[in-house]
PDB file of C-alpha atoms in Angstrom:
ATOM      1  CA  UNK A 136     -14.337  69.067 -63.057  1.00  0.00           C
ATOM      2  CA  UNK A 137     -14.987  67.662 -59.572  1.00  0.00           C
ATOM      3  CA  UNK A 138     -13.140  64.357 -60.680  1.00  0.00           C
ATOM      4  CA  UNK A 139      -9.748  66.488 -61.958  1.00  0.00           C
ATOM      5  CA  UNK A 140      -9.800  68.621 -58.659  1.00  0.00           C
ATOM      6  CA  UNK A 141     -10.018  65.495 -56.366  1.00  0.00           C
ATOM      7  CA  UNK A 142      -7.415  63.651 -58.786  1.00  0.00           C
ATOM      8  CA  UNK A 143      -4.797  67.205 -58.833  1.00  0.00           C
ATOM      9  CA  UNK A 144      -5.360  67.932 -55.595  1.00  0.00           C
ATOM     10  CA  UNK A 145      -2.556  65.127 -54.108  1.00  0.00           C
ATOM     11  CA  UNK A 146      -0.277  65.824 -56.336  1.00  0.00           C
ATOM     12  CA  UNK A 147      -0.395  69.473 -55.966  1.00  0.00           C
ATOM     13  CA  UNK A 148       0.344  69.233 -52.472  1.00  0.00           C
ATOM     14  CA  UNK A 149       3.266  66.879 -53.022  1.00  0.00           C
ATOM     15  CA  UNK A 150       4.677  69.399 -55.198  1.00  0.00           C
ATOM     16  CA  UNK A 151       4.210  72.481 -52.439  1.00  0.00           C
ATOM     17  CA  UNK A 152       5.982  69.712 -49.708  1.00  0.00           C
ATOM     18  CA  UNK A 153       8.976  69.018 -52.104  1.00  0.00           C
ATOM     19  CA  UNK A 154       8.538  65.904 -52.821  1.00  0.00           C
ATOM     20  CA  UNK A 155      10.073  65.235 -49.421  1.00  0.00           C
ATOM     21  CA  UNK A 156       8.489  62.308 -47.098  1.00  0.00           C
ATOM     22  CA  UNK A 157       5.855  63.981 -44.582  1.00  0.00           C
ATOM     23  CA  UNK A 158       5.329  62.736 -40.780  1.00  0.00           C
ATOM     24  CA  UNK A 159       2.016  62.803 -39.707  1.00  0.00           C
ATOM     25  CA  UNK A 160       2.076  62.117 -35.748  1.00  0.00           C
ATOM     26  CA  UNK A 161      -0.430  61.710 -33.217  1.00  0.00           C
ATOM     27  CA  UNK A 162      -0.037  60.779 -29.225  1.00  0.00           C
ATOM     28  CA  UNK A 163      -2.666  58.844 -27.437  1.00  0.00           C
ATOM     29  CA  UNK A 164      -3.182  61.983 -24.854  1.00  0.00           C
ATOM     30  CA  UNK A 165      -3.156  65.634 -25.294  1.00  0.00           C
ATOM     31  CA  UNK A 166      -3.016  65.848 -21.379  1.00  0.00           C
ATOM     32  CA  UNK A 167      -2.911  63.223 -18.580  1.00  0.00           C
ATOM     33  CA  UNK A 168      -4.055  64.296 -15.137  1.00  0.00           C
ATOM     34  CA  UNK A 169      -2.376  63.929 -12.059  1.00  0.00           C
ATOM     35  CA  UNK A 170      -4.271  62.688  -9.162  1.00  0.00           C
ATOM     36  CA  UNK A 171      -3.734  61.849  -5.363  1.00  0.00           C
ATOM     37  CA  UNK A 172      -3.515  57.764  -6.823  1.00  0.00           C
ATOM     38  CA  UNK A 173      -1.504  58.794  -9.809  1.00  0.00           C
ATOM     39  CA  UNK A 174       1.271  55.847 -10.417  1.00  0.00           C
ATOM     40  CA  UNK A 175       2.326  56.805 -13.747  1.00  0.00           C
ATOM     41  CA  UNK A 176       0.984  56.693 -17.110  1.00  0.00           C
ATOM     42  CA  UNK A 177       1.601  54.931 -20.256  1.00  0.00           C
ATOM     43  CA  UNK A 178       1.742  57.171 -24.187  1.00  0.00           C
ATOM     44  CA  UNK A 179       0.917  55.692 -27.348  1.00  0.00           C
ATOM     45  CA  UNK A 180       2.448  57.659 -29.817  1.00  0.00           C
ATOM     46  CA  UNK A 181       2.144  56.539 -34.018  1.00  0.00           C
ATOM     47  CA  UNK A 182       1.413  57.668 -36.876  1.00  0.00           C
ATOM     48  CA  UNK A 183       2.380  57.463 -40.465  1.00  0.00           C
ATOM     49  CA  UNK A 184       5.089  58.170 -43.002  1.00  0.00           C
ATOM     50  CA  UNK A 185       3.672  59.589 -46.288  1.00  0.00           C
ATOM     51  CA  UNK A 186       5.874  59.637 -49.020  1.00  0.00           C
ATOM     52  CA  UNK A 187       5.882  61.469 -52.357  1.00  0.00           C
ATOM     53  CA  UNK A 188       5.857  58.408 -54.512  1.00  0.00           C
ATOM     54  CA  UNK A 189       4.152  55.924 -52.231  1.00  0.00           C
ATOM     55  CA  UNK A 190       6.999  53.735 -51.789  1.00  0.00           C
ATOM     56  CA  UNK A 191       8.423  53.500 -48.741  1.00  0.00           C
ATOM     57  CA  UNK A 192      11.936  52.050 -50.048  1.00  0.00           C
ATOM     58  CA  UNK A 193      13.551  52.698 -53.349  1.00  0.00           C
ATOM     59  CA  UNK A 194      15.820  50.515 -55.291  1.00  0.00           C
ATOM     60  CA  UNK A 195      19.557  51.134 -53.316  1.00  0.00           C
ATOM     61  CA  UNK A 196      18.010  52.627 -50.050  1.00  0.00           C
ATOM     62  CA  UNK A 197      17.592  51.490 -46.954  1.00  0.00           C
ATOM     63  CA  UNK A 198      14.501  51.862 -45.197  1.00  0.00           C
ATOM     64  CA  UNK A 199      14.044  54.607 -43.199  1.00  0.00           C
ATOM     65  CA  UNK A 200      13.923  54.967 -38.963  1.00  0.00           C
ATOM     66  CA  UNK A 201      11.764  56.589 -36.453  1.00  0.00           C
ATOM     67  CA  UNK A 202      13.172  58.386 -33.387  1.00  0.00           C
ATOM     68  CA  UNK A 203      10.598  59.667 -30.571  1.00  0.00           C
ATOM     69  CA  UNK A 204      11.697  62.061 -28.217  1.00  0.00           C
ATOM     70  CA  UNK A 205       9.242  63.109 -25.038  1.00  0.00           C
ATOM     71  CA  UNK A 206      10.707  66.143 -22.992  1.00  0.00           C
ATOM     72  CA  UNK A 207       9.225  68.140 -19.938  1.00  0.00           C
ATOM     73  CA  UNK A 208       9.701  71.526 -19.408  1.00  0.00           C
ATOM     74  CA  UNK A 209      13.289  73.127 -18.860  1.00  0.00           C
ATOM     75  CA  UNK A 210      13.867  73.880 -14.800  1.00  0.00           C
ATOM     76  CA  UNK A 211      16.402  75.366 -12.996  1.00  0.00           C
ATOM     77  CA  UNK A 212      18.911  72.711 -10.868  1.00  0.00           C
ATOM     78  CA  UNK A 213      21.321  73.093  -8.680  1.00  0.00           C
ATOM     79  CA  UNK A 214      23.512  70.154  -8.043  1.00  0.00           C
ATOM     80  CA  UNK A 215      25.568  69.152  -5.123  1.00  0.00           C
ATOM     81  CA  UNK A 216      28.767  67.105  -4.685  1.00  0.00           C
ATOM     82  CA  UNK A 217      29.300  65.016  -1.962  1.00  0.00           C
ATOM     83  CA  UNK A 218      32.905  64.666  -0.443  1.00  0.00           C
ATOM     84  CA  UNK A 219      33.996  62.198   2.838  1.00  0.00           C
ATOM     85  CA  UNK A 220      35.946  64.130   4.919  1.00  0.00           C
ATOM     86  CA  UNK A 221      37.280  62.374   8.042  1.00  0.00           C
ATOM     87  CA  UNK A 222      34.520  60.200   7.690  1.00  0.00           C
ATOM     88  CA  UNK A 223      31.701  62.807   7.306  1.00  0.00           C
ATOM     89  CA  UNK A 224      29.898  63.153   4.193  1.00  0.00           C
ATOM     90  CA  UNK A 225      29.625  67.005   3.491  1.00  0.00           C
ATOM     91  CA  UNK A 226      28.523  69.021   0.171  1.00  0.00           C
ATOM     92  CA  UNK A 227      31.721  69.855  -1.765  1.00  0.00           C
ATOM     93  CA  UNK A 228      31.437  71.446  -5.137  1.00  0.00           C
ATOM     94  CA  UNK A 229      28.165  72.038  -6.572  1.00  0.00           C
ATOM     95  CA  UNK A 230      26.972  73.569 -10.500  1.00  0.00           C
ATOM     96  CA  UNK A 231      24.134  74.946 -11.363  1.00  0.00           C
ATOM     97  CA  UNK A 232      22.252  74.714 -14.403  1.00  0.00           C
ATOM     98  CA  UNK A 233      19.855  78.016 -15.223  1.00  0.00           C
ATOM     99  CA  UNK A 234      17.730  74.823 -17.391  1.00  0.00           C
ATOM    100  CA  UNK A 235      18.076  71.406 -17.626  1.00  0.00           C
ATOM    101  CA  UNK A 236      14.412  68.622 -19.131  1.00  0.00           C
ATOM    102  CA  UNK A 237      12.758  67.795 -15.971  1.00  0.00           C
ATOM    103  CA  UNK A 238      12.025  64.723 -17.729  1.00  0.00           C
ATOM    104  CA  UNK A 239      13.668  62.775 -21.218  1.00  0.00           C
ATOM    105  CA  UNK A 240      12.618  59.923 -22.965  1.00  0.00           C
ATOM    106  CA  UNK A 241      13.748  58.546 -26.241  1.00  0.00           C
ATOM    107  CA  UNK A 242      12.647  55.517 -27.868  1.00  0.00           C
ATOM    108  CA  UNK A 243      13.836  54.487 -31.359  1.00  0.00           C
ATOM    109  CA  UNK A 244      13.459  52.108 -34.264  1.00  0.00           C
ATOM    110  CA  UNK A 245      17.289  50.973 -33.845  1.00  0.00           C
ATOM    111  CA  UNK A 246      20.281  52.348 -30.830  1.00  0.00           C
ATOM    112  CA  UNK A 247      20.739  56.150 -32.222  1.00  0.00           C
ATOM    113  CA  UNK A 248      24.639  55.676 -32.611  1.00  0.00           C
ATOM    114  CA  UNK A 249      23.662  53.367 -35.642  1.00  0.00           C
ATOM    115  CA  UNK A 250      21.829  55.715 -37.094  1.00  0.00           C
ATOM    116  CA  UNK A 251      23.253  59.808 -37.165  1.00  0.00           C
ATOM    117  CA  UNK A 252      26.609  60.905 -36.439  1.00  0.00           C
ATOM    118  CA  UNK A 253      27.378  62.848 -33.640  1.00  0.00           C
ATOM    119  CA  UNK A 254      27.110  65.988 -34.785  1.00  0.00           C
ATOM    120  CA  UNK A 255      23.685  65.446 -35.982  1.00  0.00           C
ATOM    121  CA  UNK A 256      22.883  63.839 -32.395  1.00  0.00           C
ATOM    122  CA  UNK A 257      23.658  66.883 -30.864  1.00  0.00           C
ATOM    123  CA  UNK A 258      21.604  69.303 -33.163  1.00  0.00           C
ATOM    124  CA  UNK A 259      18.581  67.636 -32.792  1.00  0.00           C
ATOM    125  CA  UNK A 260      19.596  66.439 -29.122  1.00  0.00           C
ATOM    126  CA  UNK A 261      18.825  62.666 -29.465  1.00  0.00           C
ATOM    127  CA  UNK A 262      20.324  60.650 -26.883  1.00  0.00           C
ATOM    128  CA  UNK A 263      20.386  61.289 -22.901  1.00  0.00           C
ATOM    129  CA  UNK A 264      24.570  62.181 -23.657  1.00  0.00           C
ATOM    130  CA  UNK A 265      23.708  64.775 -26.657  1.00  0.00           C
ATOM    131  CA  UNK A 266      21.045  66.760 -23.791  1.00  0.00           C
ATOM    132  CA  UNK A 267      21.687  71.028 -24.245  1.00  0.00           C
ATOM    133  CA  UNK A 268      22.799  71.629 -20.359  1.00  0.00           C
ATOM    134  CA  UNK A 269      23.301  75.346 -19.345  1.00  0.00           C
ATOM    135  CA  UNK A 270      25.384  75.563 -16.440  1.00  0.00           C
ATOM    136  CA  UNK A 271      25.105  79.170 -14.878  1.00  0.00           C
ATOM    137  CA  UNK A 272      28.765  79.288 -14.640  1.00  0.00           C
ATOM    138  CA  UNK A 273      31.726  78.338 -16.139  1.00  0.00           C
ATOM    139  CA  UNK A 274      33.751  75.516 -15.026  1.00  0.00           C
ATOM    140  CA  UNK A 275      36.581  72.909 -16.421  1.00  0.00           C
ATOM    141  CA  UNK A 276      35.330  70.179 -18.961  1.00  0.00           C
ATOM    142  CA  UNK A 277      36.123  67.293 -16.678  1.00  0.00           C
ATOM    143  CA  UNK A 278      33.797  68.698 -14.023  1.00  0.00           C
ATOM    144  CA  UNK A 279      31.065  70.045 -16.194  1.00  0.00           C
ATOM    145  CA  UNK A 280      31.001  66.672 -17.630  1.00  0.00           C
ATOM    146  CA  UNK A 281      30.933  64.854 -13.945  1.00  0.00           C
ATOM    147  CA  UNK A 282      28.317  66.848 -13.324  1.00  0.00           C
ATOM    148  CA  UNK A 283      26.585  66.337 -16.149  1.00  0.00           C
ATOM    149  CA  UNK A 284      26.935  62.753 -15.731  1.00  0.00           C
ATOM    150  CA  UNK A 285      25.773  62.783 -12.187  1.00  0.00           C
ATOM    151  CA  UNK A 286      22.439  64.683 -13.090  1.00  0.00           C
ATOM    152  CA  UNK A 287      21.446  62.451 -15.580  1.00  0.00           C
ATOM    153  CA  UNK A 288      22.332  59.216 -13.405  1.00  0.00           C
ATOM    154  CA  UNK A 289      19.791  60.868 -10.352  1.00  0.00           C
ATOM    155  CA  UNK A 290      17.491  61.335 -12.981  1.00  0.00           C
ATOM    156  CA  UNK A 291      17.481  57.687 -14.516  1.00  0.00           C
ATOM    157  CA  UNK A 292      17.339  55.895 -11.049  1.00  0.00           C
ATOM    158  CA  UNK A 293      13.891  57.814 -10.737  1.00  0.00           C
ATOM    159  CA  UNK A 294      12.351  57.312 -13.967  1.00  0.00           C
ATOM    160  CA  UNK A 295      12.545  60.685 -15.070  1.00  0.00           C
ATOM    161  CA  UNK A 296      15.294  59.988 -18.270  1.00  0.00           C
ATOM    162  CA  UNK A 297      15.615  56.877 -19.942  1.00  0.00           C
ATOM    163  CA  UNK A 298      16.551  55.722 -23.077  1.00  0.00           C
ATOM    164  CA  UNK A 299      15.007  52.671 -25.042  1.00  0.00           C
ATOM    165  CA  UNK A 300      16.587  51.386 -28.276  1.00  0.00           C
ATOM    166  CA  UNK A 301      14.368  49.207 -30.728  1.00  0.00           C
ATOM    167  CA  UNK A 302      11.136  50.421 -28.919  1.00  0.00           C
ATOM    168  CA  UNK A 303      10.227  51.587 -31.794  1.00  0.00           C
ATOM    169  CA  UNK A 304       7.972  49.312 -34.513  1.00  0.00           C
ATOM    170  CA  UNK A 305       7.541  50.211 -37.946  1.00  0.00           C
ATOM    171  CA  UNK A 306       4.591  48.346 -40.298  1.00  0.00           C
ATOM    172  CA  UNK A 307       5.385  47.869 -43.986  1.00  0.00           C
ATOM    173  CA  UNK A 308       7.828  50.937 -43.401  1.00  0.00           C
ATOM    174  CA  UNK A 309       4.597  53.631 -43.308  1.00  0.00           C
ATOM    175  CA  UNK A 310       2.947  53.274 -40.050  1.00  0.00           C
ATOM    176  CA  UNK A 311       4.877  53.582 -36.336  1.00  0.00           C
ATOM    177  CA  UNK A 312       4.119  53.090 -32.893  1.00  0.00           C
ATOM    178  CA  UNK A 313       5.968  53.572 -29.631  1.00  0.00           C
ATOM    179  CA  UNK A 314       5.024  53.284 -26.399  1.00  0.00           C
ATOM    180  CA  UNK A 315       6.922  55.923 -23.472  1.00  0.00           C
ATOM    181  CA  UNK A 316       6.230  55.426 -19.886  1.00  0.00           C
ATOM    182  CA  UNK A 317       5.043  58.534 -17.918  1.00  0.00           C
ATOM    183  CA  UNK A 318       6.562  57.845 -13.775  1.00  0.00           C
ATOM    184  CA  UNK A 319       4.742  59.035 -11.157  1.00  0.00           C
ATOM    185  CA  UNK A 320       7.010  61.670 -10.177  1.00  0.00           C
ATOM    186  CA  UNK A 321       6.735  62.966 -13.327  1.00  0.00           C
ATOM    187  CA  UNK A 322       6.920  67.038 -13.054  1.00  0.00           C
ATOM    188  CA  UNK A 323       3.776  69.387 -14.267  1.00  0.00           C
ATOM    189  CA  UNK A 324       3.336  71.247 -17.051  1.00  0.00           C
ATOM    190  CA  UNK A 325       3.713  71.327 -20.972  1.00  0.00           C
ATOM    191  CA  UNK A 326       5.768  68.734 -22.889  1.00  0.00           C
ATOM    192  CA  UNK A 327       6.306  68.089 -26.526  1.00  0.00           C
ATOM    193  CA  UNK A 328       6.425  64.679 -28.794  1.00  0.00           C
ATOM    194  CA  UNK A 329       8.840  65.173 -31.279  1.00  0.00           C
ATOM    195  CA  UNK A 330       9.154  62.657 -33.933  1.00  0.00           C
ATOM    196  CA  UNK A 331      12.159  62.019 -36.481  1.00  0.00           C
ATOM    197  CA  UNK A 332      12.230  60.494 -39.960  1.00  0.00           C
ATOM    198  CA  UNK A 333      15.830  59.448 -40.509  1.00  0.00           C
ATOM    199  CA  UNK A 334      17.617  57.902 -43.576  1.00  0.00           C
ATOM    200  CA  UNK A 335      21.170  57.495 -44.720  1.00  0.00           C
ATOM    201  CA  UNK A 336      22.127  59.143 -41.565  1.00  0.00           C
ATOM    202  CA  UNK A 337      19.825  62.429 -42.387  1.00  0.00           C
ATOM    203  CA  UNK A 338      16.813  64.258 -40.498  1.00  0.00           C
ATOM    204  CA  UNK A 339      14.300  63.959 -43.647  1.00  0.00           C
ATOM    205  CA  UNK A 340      11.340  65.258 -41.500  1.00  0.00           C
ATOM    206  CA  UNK A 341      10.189  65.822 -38.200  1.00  0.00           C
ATOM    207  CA  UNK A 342       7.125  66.856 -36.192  1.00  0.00           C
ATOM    208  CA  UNK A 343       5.925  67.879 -32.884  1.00  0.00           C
ATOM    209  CA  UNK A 344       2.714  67.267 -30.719  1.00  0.00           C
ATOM    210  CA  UNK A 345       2.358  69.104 -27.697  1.00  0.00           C
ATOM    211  CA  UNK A 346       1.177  66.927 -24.345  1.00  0.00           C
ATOM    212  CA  UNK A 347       0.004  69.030 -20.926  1.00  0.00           C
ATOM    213  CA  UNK A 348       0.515  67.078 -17.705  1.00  0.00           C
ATOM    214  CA  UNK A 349      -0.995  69.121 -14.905  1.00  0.00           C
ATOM    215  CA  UNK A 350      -2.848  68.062 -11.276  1.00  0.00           C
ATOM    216  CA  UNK A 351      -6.532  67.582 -10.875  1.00  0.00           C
ATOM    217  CA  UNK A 352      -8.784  67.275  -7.855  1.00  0.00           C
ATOM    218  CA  UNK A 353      -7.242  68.430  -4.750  1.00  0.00           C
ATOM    219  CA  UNK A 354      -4.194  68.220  -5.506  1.00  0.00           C
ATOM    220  CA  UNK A 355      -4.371  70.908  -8.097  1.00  0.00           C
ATOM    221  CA  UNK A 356      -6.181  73.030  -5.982  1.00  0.00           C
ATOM    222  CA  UNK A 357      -3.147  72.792  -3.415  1.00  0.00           C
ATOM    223  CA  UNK A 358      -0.524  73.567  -6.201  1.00  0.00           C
ATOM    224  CA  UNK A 359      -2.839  76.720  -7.508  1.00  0.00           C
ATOM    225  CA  UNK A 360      -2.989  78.120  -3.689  1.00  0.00           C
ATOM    226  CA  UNK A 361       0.591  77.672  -3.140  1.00  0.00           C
ATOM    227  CA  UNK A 362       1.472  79.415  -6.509  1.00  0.00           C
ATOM    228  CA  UNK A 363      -1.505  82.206  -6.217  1.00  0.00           C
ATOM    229  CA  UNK A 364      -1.601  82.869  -2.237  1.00  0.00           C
ATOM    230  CA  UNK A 365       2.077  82.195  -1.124  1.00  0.00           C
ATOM    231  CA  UNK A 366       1.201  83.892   1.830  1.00  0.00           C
ATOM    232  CA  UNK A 367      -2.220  82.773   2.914  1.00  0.00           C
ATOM    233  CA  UNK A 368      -1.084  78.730   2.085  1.00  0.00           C
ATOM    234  CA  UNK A 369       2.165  79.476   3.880  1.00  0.00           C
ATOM    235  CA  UNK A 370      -0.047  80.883   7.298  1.00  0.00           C
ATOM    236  CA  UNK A 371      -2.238  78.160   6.903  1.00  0.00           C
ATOM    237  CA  UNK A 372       0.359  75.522   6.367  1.00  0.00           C
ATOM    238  CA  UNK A 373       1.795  76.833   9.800  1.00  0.00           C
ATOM    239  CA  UNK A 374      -1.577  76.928  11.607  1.00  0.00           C
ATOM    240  CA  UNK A 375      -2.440  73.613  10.873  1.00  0.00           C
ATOM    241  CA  UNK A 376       1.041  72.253  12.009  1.00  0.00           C
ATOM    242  CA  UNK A 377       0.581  73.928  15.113  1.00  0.00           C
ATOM    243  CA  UNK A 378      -3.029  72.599  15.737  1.00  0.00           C
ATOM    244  CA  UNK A 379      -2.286  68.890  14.883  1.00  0.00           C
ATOM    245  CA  UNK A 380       0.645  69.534  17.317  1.00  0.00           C
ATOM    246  CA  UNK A 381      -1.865  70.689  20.261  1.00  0.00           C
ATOM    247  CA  UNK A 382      -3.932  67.617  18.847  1.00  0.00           C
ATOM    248  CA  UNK A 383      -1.128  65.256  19.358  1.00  0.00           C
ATOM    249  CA  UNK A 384      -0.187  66.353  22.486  1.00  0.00           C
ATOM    250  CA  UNK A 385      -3.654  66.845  24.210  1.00  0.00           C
ATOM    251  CA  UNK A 386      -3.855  63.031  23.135  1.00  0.00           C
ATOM    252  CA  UNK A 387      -0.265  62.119  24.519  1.00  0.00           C
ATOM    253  CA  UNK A 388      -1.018  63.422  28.143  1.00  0.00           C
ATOM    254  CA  UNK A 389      -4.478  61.834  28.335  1.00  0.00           C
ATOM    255  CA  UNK A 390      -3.129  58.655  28.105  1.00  0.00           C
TER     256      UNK A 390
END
């Protein structure tokens, strides 16, 4: 009886799934820890494709992809435009967004436009040019899209979007690995792995792992007293200015 339960139990649970191929993820770190020498971190995420018949391809298909998608959480922006004006630079127009990642990173087993259709890019929100912006206000297309534009440019040149094609590798089209870098101005707070199965131009499965970045040592306990006591940290930010100031200047007319 043991023997049948062990040897119905697999298929049962294929039948319950659909017969559908499953994604079973997994990230090298549940939660990285910022400290005062933080200089970025590196994620492992893998994990394996099971599918209902145990092959990976079937006669006439192609074999599937993996996309990996790492996102912080949503913030509030506002974004400026600068404008020379008799040979000043001065802020112009400006958008804001009520949320916007504070951080994006996509890596995938081939570029994304070779493998969904734009509509299906910007359902699931894979690539840095299918991200769901939320301006707090309406504006023309041609300047929601500069803007747009120029908020994800600021936020590739420091490390905080990026995009890498082929990072991907797939073994014997079951198991996956990909490797995401984490910069060292990387914002606090709780991100998700999501992980997409695609064939034939179709999301066949997808799954999420949850990853919390937050501060340690005393750099934590800064951010905690700035968030808890505004008002205490902001008097005592202001009393030590004025003492290393009287410090400085004790020190100045000595010499």
């Amino acid at each position: 009886m043991t023997a049948l339960r062990l040897f119905f139990a697999p298929l049962a649970l294929l039948l319950l799934l659909g017969a559908k191929p499953v994604l079973v993820p997994d990230v090298s770190q549940r939660e990285i820890e910022i400290y005062y020498s933080f200089t970025g971190a590196e994620l492992l995420l893998f994990g394996a494709i099971v599918y209902p018949d145990g092959e990976p391809v079937a006669d006439g298909e192609d074999p599937a992809d993996i996309v990996v998608v790492v996102k912080g959480p949503l913030q509030s922006i506002q974004l400026r435009e600068k404008e020379k004006i008799a040979g000043i630079w001065v802020n112009a127009n400006r958008m804001r967004y009520r949320s916007a990642p504070s951080f994006y990173a996509i890596a995938s087993s081939r570029p994304i436009g070779d493998l969904v259709d734009d509509r299906t890019r910007a359902i699931y929100e894979l690539g840095l040019d299918s991200m769901q912006m939320s301006p707090a206000s309406g504006a023309a297309p041609d300047v929601q899209h500069r803007f747009d534009a120029g908020l994800v440019d600021l936020r590739q040149r420091a490390g905080l979007y990026y995009e890498a094609p082929g990072a991907v590798e797939i073994t014997d089209g079951v198991l996956y690995r990909a490797r995401i870098t984490i910069p060292a101005r990387v914002p606090v707070g709780r991100f998700t792995a999501e992980t997409f199965l695609i064939r034939d131009g179709r999301v066949l499965a997808a799954a999420v792992r949850p990853i919390e970045i937050r501060k340690s040592g005393f750099e934590r306990f800064v951010a905690n007293a700035a968030e808890q006591h505004s008002i205490l940290y902001g008097l005592t930010a202001v009393a030590l200015s004025v003492l290393f100031g009287w410090g400085a200047g004790a020190i100045w007319r000595r010499n």
